[in-house]
Coordinates of C-alpha atoms and ligand atoms in Angstrom, one line a residue:
X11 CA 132.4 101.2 103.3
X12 CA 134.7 101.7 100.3
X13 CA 134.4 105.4 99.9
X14 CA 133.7 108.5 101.8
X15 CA 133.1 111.8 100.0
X16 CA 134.2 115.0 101.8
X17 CA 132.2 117.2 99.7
X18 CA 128.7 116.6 98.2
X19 CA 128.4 118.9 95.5
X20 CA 128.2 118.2 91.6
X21 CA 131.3 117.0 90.7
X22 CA 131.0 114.6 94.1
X23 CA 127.6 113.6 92.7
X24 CA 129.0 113.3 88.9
X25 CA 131.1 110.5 90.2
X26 CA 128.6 108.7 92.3
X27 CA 126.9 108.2 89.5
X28 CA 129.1 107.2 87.5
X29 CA 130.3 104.6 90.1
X30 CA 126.4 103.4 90.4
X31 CA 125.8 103.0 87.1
X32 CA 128.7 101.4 86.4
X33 CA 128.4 99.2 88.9
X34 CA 131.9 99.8 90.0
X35 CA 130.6 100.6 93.7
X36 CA 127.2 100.3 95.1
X37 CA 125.4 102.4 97.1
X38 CA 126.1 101.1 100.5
X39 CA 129.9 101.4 99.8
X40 CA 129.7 105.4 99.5
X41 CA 129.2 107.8 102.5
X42 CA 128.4 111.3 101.7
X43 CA 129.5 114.4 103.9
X44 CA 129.3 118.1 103.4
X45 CA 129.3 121.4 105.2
X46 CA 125.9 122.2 106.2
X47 CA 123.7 121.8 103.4
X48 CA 121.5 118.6 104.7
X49 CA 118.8 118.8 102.2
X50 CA 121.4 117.9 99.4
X51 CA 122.6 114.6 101.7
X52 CA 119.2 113.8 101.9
X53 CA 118.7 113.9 98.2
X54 CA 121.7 112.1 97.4
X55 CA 120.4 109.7 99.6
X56 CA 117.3 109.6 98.4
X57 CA 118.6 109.0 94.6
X58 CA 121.6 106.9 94.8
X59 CA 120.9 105.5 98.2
X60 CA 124.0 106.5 99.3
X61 CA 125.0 107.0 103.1
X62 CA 125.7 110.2 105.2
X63 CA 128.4 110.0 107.5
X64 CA 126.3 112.8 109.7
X65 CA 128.0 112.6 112.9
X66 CA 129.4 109.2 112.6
X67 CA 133.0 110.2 111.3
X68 CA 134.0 106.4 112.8
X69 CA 132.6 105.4 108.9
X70 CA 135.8 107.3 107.4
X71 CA 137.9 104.8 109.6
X72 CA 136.6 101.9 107.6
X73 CA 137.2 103.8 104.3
X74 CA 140.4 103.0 102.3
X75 CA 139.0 105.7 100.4
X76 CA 138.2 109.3 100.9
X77 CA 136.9 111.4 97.8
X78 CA 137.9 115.4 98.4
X79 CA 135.7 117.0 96.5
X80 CA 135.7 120.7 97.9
X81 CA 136.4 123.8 96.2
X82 CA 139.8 124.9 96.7
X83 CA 139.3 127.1 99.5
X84 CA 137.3 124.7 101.7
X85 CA 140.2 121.9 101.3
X86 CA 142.2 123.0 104.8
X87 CA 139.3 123.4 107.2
X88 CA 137.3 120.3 105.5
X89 CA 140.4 118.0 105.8
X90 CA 141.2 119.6 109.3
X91 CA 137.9 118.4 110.2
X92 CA 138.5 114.6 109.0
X93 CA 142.2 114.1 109.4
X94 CA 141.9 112.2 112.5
X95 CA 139.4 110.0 111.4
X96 CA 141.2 109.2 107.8
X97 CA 143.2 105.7 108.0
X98 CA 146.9 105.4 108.1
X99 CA 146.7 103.4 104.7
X100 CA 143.8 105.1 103.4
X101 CA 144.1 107.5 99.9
X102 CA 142.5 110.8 99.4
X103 CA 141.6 110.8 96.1
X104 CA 141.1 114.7 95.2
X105 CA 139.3 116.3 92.4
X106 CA 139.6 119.6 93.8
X107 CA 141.7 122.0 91.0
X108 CA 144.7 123.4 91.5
X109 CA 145.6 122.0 95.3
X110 CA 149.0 119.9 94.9
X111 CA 149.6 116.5 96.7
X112 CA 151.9 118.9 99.4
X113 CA 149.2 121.1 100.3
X114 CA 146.6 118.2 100.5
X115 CA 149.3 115.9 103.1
X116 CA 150.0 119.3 104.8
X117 CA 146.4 119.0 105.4
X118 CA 145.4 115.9 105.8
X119 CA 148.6 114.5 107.8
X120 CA 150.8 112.0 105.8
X121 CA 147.8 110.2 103.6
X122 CA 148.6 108.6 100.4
X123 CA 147.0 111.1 97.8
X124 CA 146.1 110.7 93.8
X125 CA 144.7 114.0 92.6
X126 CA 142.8 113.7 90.0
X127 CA 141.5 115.9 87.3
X128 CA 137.5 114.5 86.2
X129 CA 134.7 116.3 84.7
X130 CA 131.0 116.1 84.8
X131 CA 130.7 114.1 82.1
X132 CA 131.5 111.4 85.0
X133 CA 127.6 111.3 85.1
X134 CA 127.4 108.8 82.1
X135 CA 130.4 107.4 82.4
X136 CA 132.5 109.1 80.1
X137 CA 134.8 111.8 81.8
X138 CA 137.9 112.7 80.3
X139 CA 140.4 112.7 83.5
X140 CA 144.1 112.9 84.6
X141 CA 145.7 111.4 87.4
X142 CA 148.9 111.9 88.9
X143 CA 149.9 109.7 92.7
X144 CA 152.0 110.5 95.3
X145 CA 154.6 108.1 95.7
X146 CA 153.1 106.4 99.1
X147 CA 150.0 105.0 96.8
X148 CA 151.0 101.8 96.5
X149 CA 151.0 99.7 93.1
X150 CA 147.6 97.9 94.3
X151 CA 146.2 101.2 95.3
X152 CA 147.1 102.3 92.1
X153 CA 144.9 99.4 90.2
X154 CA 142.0 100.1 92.3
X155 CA 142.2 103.7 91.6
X156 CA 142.5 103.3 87.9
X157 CA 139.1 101.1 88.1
X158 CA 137.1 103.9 89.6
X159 CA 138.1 106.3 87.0
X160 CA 137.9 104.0 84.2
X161 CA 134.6 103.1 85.6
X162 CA 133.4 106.4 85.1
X163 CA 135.5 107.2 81.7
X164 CA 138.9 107.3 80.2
X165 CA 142.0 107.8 82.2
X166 CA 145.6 109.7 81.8
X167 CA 148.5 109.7 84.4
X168 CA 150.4 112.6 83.7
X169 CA 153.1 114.5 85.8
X170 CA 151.2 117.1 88.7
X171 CA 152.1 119.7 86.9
X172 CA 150.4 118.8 83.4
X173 CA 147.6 119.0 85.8
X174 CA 146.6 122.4 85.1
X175 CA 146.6 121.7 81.1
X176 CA 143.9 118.9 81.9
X177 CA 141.8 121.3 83.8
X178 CA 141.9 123.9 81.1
X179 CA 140.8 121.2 78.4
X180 CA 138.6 118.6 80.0
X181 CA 137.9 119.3 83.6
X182 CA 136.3 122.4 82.3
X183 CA 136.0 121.4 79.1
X184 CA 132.6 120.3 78.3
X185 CA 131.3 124.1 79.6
X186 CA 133.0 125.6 76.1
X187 CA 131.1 122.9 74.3
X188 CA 128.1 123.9 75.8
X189 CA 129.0 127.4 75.0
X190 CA 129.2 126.6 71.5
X191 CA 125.9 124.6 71.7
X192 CA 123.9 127.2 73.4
X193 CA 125.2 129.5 69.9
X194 CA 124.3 126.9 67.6
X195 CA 120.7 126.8 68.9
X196 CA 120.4 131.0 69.0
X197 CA 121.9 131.1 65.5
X198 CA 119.5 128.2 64.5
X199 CA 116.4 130.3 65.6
X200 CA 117.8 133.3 63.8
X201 CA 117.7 131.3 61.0
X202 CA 114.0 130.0 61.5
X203 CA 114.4 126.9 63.4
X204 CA 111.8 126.4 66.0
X205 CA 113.6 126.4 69.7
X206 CA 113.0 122.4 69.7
X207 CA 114.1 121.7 66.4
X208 CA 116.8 123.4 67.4
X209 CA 117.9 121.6 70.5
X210 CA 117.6 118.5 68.4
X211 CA 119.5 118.9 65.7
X212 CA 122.3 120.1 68.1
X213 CA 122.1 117.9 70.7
X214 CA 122.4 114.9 68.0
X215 CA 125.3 117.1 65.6
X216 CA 127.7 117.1 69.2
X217 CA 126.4 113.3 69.7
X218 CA 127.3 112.1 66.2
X219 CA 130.4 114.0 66.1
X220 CA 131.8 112.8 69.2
X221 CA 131.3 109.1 68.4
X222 CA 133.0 110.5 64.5
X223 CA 135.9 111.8 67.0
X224 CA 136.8 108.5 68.3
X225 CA 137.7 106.8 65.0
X226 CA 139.2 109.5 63.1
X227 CA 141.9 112.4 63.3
X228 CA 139.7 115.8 64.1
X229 CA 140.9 117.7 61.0
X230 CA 139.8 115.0 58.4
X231 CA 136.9 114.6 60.0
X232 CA 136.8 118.6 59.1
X233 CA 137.7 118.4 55.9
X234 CA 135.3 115.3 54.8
X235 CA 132.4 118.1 55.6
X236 CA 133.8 120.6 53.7
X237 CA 132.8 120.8 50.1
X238 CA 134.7 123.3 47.9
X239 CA 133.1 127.1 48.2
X240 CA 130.3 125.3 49.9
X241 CA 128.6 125.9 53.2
X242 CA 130.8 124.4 55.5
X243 CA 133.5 126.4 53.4
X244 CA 131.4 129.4 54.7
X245 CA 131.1 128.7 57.9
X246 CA 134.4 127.7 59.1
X247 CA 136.0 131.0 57.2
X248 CA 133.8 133.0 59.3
X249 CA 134.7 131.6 62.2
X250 CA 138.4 131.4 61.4
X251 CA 138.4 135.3 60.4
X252 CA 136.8 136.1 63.1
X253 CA 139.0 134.6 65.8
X254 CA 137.3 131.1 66.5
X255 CA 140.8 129.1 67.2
X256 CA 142.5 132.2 69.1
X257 CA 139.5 132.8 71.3
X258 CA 139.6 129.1 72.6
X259 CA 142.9 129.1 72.9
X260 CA 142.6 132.2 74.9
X261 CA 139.7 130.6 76.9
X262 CA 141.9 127.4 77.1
X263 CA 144.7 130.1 78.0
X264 CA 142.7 131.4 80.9
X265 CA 141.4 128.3 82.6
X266 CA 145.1 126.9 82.9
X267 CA 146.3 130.3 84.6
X268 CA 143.4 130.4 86.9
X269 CA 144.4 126.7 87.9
X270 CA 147.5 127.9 88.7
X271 CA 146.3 130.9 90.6
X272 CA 143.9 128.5 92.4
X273 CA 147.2 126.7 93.7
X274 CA 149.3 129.4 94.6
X275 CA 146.1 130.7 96.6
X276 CA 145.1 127.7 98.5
X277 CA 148.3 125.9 98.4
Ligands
LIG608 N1 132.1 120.9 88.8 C1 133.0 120.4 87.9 O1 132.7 120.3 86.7 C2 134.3 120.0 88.4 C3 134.7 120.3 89.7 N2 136.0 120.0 90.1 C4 136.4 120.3 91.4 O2 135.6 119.6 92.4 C5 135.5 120.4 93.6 C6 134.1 120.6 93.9 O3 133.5 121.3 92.9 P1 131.9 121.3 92.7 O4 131.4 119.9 93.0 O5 131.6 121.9 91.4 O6 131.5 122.3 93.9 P2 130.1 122.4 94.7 O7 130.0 123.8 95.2 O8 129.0 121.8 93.9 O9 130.3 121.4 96.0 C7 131.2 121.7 97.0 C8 130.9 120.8 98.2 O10 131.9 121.0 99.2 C9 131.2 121.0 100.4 N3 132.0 121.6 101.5 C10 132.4 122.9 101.6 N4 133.1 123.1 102.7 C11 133.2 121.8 103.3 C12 133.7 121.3 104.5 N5 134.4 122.1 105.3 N6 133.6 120.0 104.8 C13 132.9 119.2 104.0 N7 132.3 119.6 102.8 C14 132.5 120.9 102.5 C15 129.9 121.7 100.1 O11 129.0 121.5 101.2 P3 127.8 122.6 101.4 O12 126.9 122.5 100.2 O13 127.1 122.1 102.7 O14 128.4 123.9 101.6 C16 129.6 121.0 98.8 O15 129.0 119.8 99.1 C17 136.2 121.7 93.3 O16 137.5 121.7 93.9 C18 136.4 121.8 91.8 O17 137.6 122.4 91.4 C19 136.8 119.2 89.3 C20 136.4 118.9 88.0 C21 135.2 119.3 87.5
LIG609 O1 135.4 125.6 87.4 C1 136.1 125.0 88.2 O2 136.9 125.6 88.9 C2 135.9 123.5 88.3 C3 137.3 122.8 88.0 C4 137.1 122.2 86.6 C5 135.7 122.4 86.3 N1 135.1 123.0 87.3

């Protein structure tokens, strides 16, 4: 047993799959555990062939892992639950937002703890995440951390409070850009495009762009698109005069202050 997740919801799941694919961790090496919801072990189960802990909580004793992966509120009573179980040198790697490393030991009894800051894209391998450690993770632990979240996309350690700046851009990130996708397709149809054609041509403009993003800075990459007076000329005024960059800022703005409300609520 390599990992047990307390938690079996979609970010939970995001990772798992991730770690599958990858090959990072197979199936046999991941426990699953939840509140009550047994239909969704059994799926998990059923799809990854991952284990359920059930009433076996002696499998979190083998685990130098244990994935929290609760919403905020649940983090005290689900960690109550499990704290007695959890080893002495295990780490509770969290993905829960806005719960510090205090709150989490207060919890969970003095457990080495790397919170972490993933997003779904975890799924195909390719979440953007930030991790901070508390200072009992030790430099080995440290390595073997870095691999699961490499193995499931690109990593950056930054201080616990830079935290909340991660979750507004990528833990909840890739929801804005589906936002934005979801427009593209209405204002496609508007414009004539059948709802297919649509989804296509969208799905394949974020696709293209995003591979675009990782060889060039974003604002050349802009401005290779935009001819003088021409479309993209067009387009992008529109958006500019109507409030495109403050309203993600402000979105941006609001995810990082409800972060921080998150912590100050559950912490
Ligand atoms: N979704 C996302 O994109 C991201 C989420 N996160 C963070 O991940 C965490 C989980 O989010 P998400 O997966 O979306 O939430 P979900 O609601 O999908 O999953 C929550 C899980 O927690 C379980 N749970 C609740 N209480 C307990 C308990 N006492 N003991 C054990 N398990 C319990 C639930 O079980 P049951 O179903 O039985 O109630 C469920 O499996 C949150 O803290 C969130 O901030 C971080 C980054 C991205
Ligand atoms: O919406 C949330 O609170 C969680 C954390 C980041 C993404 N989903």
């Amino acid at each position: 047993m390599k990992i047990v997740c307390v938690g079996a919801g979609s970010m939970a799941e995001a990772m798992i799959n991730g770690w599958i694919r990858k090959r990072i961790l197979r199936p046999g090496d991941i426990a699953v555990m939840n509140k009550s919801d047994e239909d969704r072990l059994d799926y998990l189960t059923h799809e990854y062939g991952v284990r359920q802990v059930n009433d076996e909580m002696s499998m979190l004793e083998e685990a130098p892992f244990i994935l929290l992966a609760v919403k905020p509120k649940d983090v005290k009573v689900a960690l109550s639950a499990v704290r007695e179980f959890i080893r002495p040198d295990a780490v509770i790697l969290s993905v829960v937002a806005g719960v510090s490393i205090d709150s989490i030991q207060e919890a969970a009894g003095n457990i080495a703890v790397a919170r972490t800051m993933p997003n779904t894209s975890a799924h195909v391998g390719k979440s953007a995440t930030g991790v901070v450690w508390s200072k009992a993770v030790t430099k080995e632990q440290q390595y073997e951390i870095r691999d699961l979240l490499n193995s499931i996309g690109s990593v950056t350690v930054v201080p616990e409070d830079k935290l909340h700046g991660v979750t507004g851009i990528a833990g909840s990130g890739p929801a804005y850009l589906y936002l934005m996708a979801e427009a593209m397709v209405e204002a496609g149809m508007e414009s004539g495009l059948e709802h297919a054609d649509a989804m296509r041509l969208v799905r394949q403009t974020f696709l293209g762009a995003a591979d675009m993003m990782q060889h060039d800075d974003f604002s050349v990459l802009r401005k290779r698109i935009t001819s003088p007076n021409g479309t993209t000329a067009a387009g992008l005024n529109a958006l500019i005069e109507n409030g495109f960059k403050e309203t993600v800022h402000e979105g941006v703005r609001s995810a990082v202050a409800r972060s921080k409300e998150l912590g100050q609520e559950y912490n």
